PDB file of C-alpha atoms in Angstrom:
ATOM      1  CA  MET A 177      39.922 -41.670 -10.483  1.00 43.00           C
ATOM      2  CA  ARG A 178      37.319 -41.739  -7.695  1.00 45.00           C
ATOM      3  CA  VAL A 179      37.901 -45.463  -7.273  1.00 35.00           C
ATOM      4  CA  LEU A 180      41.609 -44.823  -6.723  1.00 37.00           C
ATOM      5  CA  VAL A 181      40.888 -42.113  -4.167  1.00 36.00           C
ATOM      6  CA  VAL A 182      38.457 -44.373  -2.299  1.00 36.00           C
ATOM      7  CA  LEU A 183      40.943 -47.245  -2.442  1.00 36.00           C
ATOM      8  CA  ALA A 184      43.774 -45.027  -1.174  1.00 38.00           C
ATOM      9  CA  LEU A 185      41.616 -43.717   1.678  1.00 38.00           C
ATOM     10  CA  SER A 186      40.514 -47.238   2.547  1.00 39.00           C
ATOM     11  CA  LEU A 187      44.108 -48.454   2.665  1.00 35.00           C
ATOM     12  CA  ALA A 188      45.130 -45.473   4.762  1.00 37.00           C
ATOM     13  CA  LEU A 189      42.336 -46.166   7.225  1.00 37.00           C
ATOM     14  CA  LEU A 190      43.267 -49.835   7.300  1.00 37.00           C
ATOM     15  CA  GLY A 191      46.856 -48.880   8.048  1.00 38.00           C
ATOM     16  CA  VAL A 192      45.749 -46.703  10.953  1.00 32.00           C
ATOM     17  CA  THR A 193      43.572 -49.484  12.301  1.00 32.00           C
ATOM     18  CA  VAL A 194      46.360 -52.050  12.067  1.00 33.00           C
ATOM     19  CA  SER A 195      48.901 -49.798  13.769  1.00 32.00           C
ATOM     20  CA  GLN A 196      46.489 -48.960  16.581  1.00 34.00           C
ATOM     21  CA  SER A 197      45.452 -52.566  17.152  1.00 37.00           C
ATOM     22  CA  THR A 198      48.937 -53.832  18.025  1.00 40.00           C
ATOM     23  CA  ASN A 199      48.644 -52.565  21.583  1.00 48.00           C
ATOM     24  CA  PRO A 200      46.473 -54.956  23.621  1.00 46.00           C
ATOM     25  CA  ALA A 201      45.294 -52.091  25.799  1.00 46.00           C
ATOM     26  CA  ALA A 202      43.845 -50.355  22.738  1.00 47.00           C
ATOM     27  CA  GLN A 203      41.975 -53.308  21.293  1.00 45.00           C
ATOM     28  CA  PRO A 204      38.612 -52.305  19.828  1.00 49.00           C
ATOM     29  CA  THR A 205      36.384 -54.900  21.442  1.00 53.00           C
ATOM     30  CA  GLY A 206      32.886 -54.969  22.790  1.00 80.00           C
ATOM     31  CA  VAL A 207      34.386 -55.656  26.215  1.00 94.00           C
ATOM     32  CA  LYS A 208      34.856 -52.493  28.278  1.00 92.00           C
ATOM     33  CA  TRP A 209      38.461 -52.663  29.491  1.00 96.00           C
ATOM     34  CA  ILE A 210      40.301 -50.634  32.055  1.00 97.00           C
ATOM     35  CA  ASN A 211      44.077 -50.807  32.293  1.00 97.00           C
ATOM     36  CA  ASN A 212      44.664 -50.229  35.988  1.00 97.00           C
ATOM     37  CA  LEU A 213      44.183 -53.063  38.475  1.00 98.00           C
ATOM     38  CA  ASP A 214      43.933 -50.804  41.536  1.00 97.00           C
ATOM     39  CA  GLU A 215      41.199 -48.813  39.818  1.00 98.00           C
ATOM     40  CA  GLY A 216      39.507 -52.051  38.802  1.00 98.00           C
ATOM     41  CA  LEU A 217      39.490 -53.347  42.374  1.00 98.00           C
ATOM     42  CA  LYS A 218      37.984 -50.076  43.628  1.00 98.00           C
ATOM     43  CA  LEU A 219      35.235 -50.359  41.010  1.00 98.00           C
ATOM     44  CA  ALA A 220      34.728 -54.014  41.913  1.00 97.00           C
ATOM     45  CA  LYS A 221      34.174 -53.120  45.570  1.00 97.00           C
ATOM     46  CA  SER A 222      31.753 -50.323  44.771  1.00 97.00           C
ATOM     47  CA  GLN A 223      29.847 -52.362  42.186  1.00 97.00           C
ATOM     48  CA  LYS A 224      30.147 -55.688  44.053  1.00 96.00           C
ATOM     49  CA  LYS A 225      31.511 -57.489  40.990  1.00 97.00           C
ATOM     50  CA  PRO A 226      34.398 -59.904  40.518  1.00 98.00           C
ATOM     51  CA  VAL A 227      37.374 -58.864  38.412  1.00 98.00           C
ATOM     52  CA  LEU A 228      38.728 -60.590  35.319  1.00 98.00           C
ATOM     53  CA  VAL A 229      42.339 -59.563  34.756  1.00 98.00           C
ATOM     54  CA  ASP A 230      43.866 -60.523  31.421  1.00 98.00           C
ATOM     55  CA  PHE A 231      47.657 -60.254  31.312  1.00 98.00           C
ATOM     56  CA  ALA A 232      48.588 -59.952  27.648  1.00 98.00           C
ATOM     57  CA  ALA A 233      51.312 -58.663  25.349  1.00 98.00           C
ATOM     58  CA  GLU A 234      51.442 -56.994  21.973  1.00 97.00           C
ATOM     59  CA  TRP A 235      53.770 -59.691  20.604  1.00 97.00           C
ATOM     60  CA  CYS A 236      51.673 -62.607  21.910  1.00 97.00           C
ATOM     61  CA  GLY A 237      49.760 -64.356  19.116  1.00 98.00           C
ATOM     62  CA  PRO A 238      47.283 -66.161  21.419  1.00 98.00           C
ATOM     63  CA  CYS A 239      46.645 -62.888  23.278  1.00 97.00           C
ATOM     64  CA  GLN A 240      45.827 -61.128  20.035  1.00 96.00           C
ATOM     65  CA  ARG A 241      43.558 -64.011  18.965  1.00 97.00           C
ATOM     66  CA  MET A 242      41.627 -63.631  22.217  1.00 97.00           C
ATOM     67  CA  LEU A 243      41.435 -59.842  21.962  1.00 95.00           C
ATOM     68  CA  ASN A 244      40.305 -59.967  18.346  1.00 94.00           C
ATOM     69  CA  GLY A 245      38.107 -63.055  18.631  1.00 95.00           C
ATOM     70  CA  THR A 246      37.165 -64.416  22.036  1.00 96.00           C
ATOM     71  CA  TYR A 247      36.551 -61.027  23.650  1.00 96.00           C
ATOM     72  CA  LYS A 248      34.443 -59.912  20.689  1.00 95.00           C
ATOM     73  CA  ASP A 249      32.131 -62.919  20.908  1.00 96.00           C
ATOM     74  CA  PRO A 250      28.631 -61.675  21.850  1.00 95.00           C
ATOM     75  CA  SER A 251      28.312 -64.182  24.705  1.00 96.00           C
ATOM     76  CA  ILE A 252      31.572 -62.963  26.250  1.00 97.00           C
ATOM     77  CA  VAL A 253      30.672 -59.316  25.766  1.00 96.00           C
ATOM     78  CA  LYS A 254      27.385 -59.976  27.574  1.00 96.00           C
ATOM     79  CA  LYS A 255      29.031 -61.900  30.444  1.00 97.00           C
ATOM     80  CA  SER A 256      31.710 -59.227  30.788  1.00 97.00           C
ATOM     81  CA  ALA A 257      29.059 -56.852  32.141  1.00 97.00           C
ATOM     82  CA  SER A 258      29.059 -58.977  35.324  1.00 97.00           C
ATOM     83  CA  PHE A 259      32.797 -58.325  35.821  1.00 98.00           C
ATOM     84  CA  ILE A 260      35.214 -55.486  36.049  1.00 98.00           C
ATOM     85  CA  MET A 261      37.430 -56.223  33.046  1.00 98.00           C
ATOM     86  CA  VAL A 262      41.095 -55.291  33.417  1.00 98.00           C
ATOM     87  CA  LEU A 263      43.599 -55.658  30.587  1.00 98.00           C
ATOM     88  CA  ILE A 264      47.264 -55.484  31.583  1.00 98.00           C
ATOM     89  CA  ASP A 265      50.113 -55.247  29.082  1.00 98.00           C
ATOM     90  CA  ILE A 266      52.906 -57.187  30.766  1.00 98.00           C
ATOM     91  CA  ASP A 267      55.577 -55.178  28.980  1.00 97.00           C
ATOM     92  CA  GLN A 268      54.177 -51.918  30.347  1.00 97.00           C
ATOM     93  CA  GLN A 269      53.374 -53.249  33.828  1.00 97.00           C
ATOM     94  CA  GLN A 270      56.128 -55.785  34.484  1.00 97.00           C
ATOM     95  CA  SER A 271      56.115 -55.397  38.266  1.00 97.00           C
ATOM     96  CA  LEU A 272      52.387 -56.126  38.415  1.00 97.00           C
ATOM     97  CA  ALA A 273      52.863 -59.226  36.265  1.00 97.00           C
ATOM     98  CA  ARG A 274      55.663 -60.414  38.584  1.00 96.00           C
ATOM     99  CA  LYS A 275      53.536 -59.695  41.665  1.00 96.00           C
ATOM    100  CA  HIS A 276      50.842 -62.007  40.288  1.00 96.00           C
ATOM    101  CA  ASN A 277      53.327 -64.694  39.181  1.00 96.00           C
ATOM    102  CA  VAL A 278      52.529 -64.310  35.502  1.00 97.00           C
ATOM    103  CA  GLU A 279      55.009 -66.535  33.701  1.00 96.00           C
ATOM    104  CA  ALA A 280      53.193 -66.907  30.366  1.00 97.00           C
ATOM    105  CA  VAL A 281      50.624 -64.965  28.415  1.00 98.00           C
ATOM    106  CA  PRO A 282      47.775 -64.846  28.158  1.00 98.00           C
ATOM    107  CA  THR A 283      47.131 -65.367  31.854  1.00 98.00           C
ATOM    108  CA  MET A 284      43.676 -64.626  33.188  1.00 98.00           C
ATOM    109  CA  LEU A 285      43.005 -64.079  36.876  1.00 98.00           C
ATOM    110  CA  PHE A 286      39.553 -64.079  38.369  1.00 98.00           C
ATOM    111  CA  LEU A 287      39.541 -62.035  41.566  1.00 98.00           C
ATOM    112  CA  ARG A 288      37.052 -61.183  44.260  1.00 97.00           C
ATOM    113  CA  PRO A 289      36.502 -57.461  44.832  1.00 96.00           C
ATOM    114  CA  ASP A 290      38.938 -57.648  47.782  1.00 95.00           C
ATOM    115  CA  GLY A 291      41.662 -58.846  45.396  1.00 96.00           C
ATOM    116  CA  THR A 292      41.795 -62.472  46.524  1.00 96.00           C
ATOM    117  CA  GLN A 293      42.096 -64.969  43.716  1.00 97.00           C
ATOM    118  CA  ILE A 294      39.157 -67.140  42.697  1.00 97.00           C
ATOM    119  CA  SER A 295      40.910 -68.914  39.840  1.00 98.00           C
ATOM    120  CA  ARG A 296      43.604 -68.613  37.194  1.00 98.00           C
ATOM    121  CA  ALA A 297      43.917 -69.773  33.600  1.00 97.00           C
ATOM    122  CA  VAL A 298      46.887 -69.707  31.273  1.00 98.00           C
ATOM    123  CA  GLY A 299      46.803 -69.918  27.498  1.00 98.00           C
ATOM    124  CA  TYR A 300      44.383 -69.223  24.698  1.00 98.00           C
ATOM    125  CA  LYS A 301      40.702 -69.746  25.497  1.00 98.00           C
ATOM    126  CA  ASP A 302      37.911 -69.730  22.967  1.00 98.00           C
ATOM    127  CA  ALA A 303      34.556 -68.167  23.792  1.00 97.00           C
ATOM    128  CA  LYS A 304      33.035 -71.401  25.100  1.00 98.00           C
ATOM    129  CA  GLN A 305      35.968 -72.107  27.415  1.00 98.00           C
ATOM    130  CA  LEU A 306      36.111 -68.546  28.696  1.00 98.00           C
ATOM    131  CA  ALA A 307      32.341 -68.423  29.231  1.00 98.00           C
ATOM    132  CA  GLU A 308      32.550 -71.558  31.402  1.00 98.00           C
ATOM    133  CA  MET A 309      35.386 -70.025  33.442  1.00 98.00           C
ATOM    134  CA  MET A 310      33.449 -66.778  33.850  1.00 98.00           C
ATOM    135  CA  ASP A 311      30.352 -68.665  35.032  1.00 98.00           C
ATOM    136  CA  SER A 312      32.441 -70.628  37.522  1.00 97.00           C
ATOM    137  CA  ALA A 313      34.058 -67.449  38.855  1.00 97.00           C
ATOM    138  CA  LEU A 314      30.652 -65.791  39.242  1.00 97.00           C
ATOM    139  CA  ARG A 315      29.386 -68.775  41.250  1.00 95.00           C
ATOM    140  CA  ALA A 316      32.483 -68.735  43.472  1.00 95.00           C
ATOM    141  CA  ALA A 317      32.240 -64.980  44.001  1.00 93.00           C
ATOM    142  CA  ALA A 318      28.560 -65.279  44.957  1.00 92.00           C
ATOM    143  CA  LYS A 319      29.397 -67.930  47.575  1.00 89.00           C
ATOM    144  CA  SER A 320      31.981 -65.708  49.217  1.00 77.00           C
ATOM    145  CA  LYS A 321      29.648 -62.731  49.758  1.00 67.00           C
TER     146      LYS A 321
END
């Protein structure tokens, strides 16, 4: 009987986790996300850090692979401390996605603290690819100080 209770509780908890994880803004990752670009840019100015903006969607398979894989990789979590990390759900913030010419997801923008673009990438990136892009953005941001 105890086994059944434990199994039922485990399945219930799994169900809660699955239902909560469908929203990209609620992804349980090691990366510390904020969901407001204006707030992110203010933090970037005060902390003198570049911004990584990831435009994603709940229904986007590659986005979910990045949120559940790439952004949980220890090397990415560590590098993310050098950025202000902003996660934007394009379905919830359509005007912002249009403003930044997001035509496909995932789209990642690397921005200077003043909001000017350093670089852009579209499509799924594994940890190695994203780490290289993050390093490049950090170098470019350092040159523009």
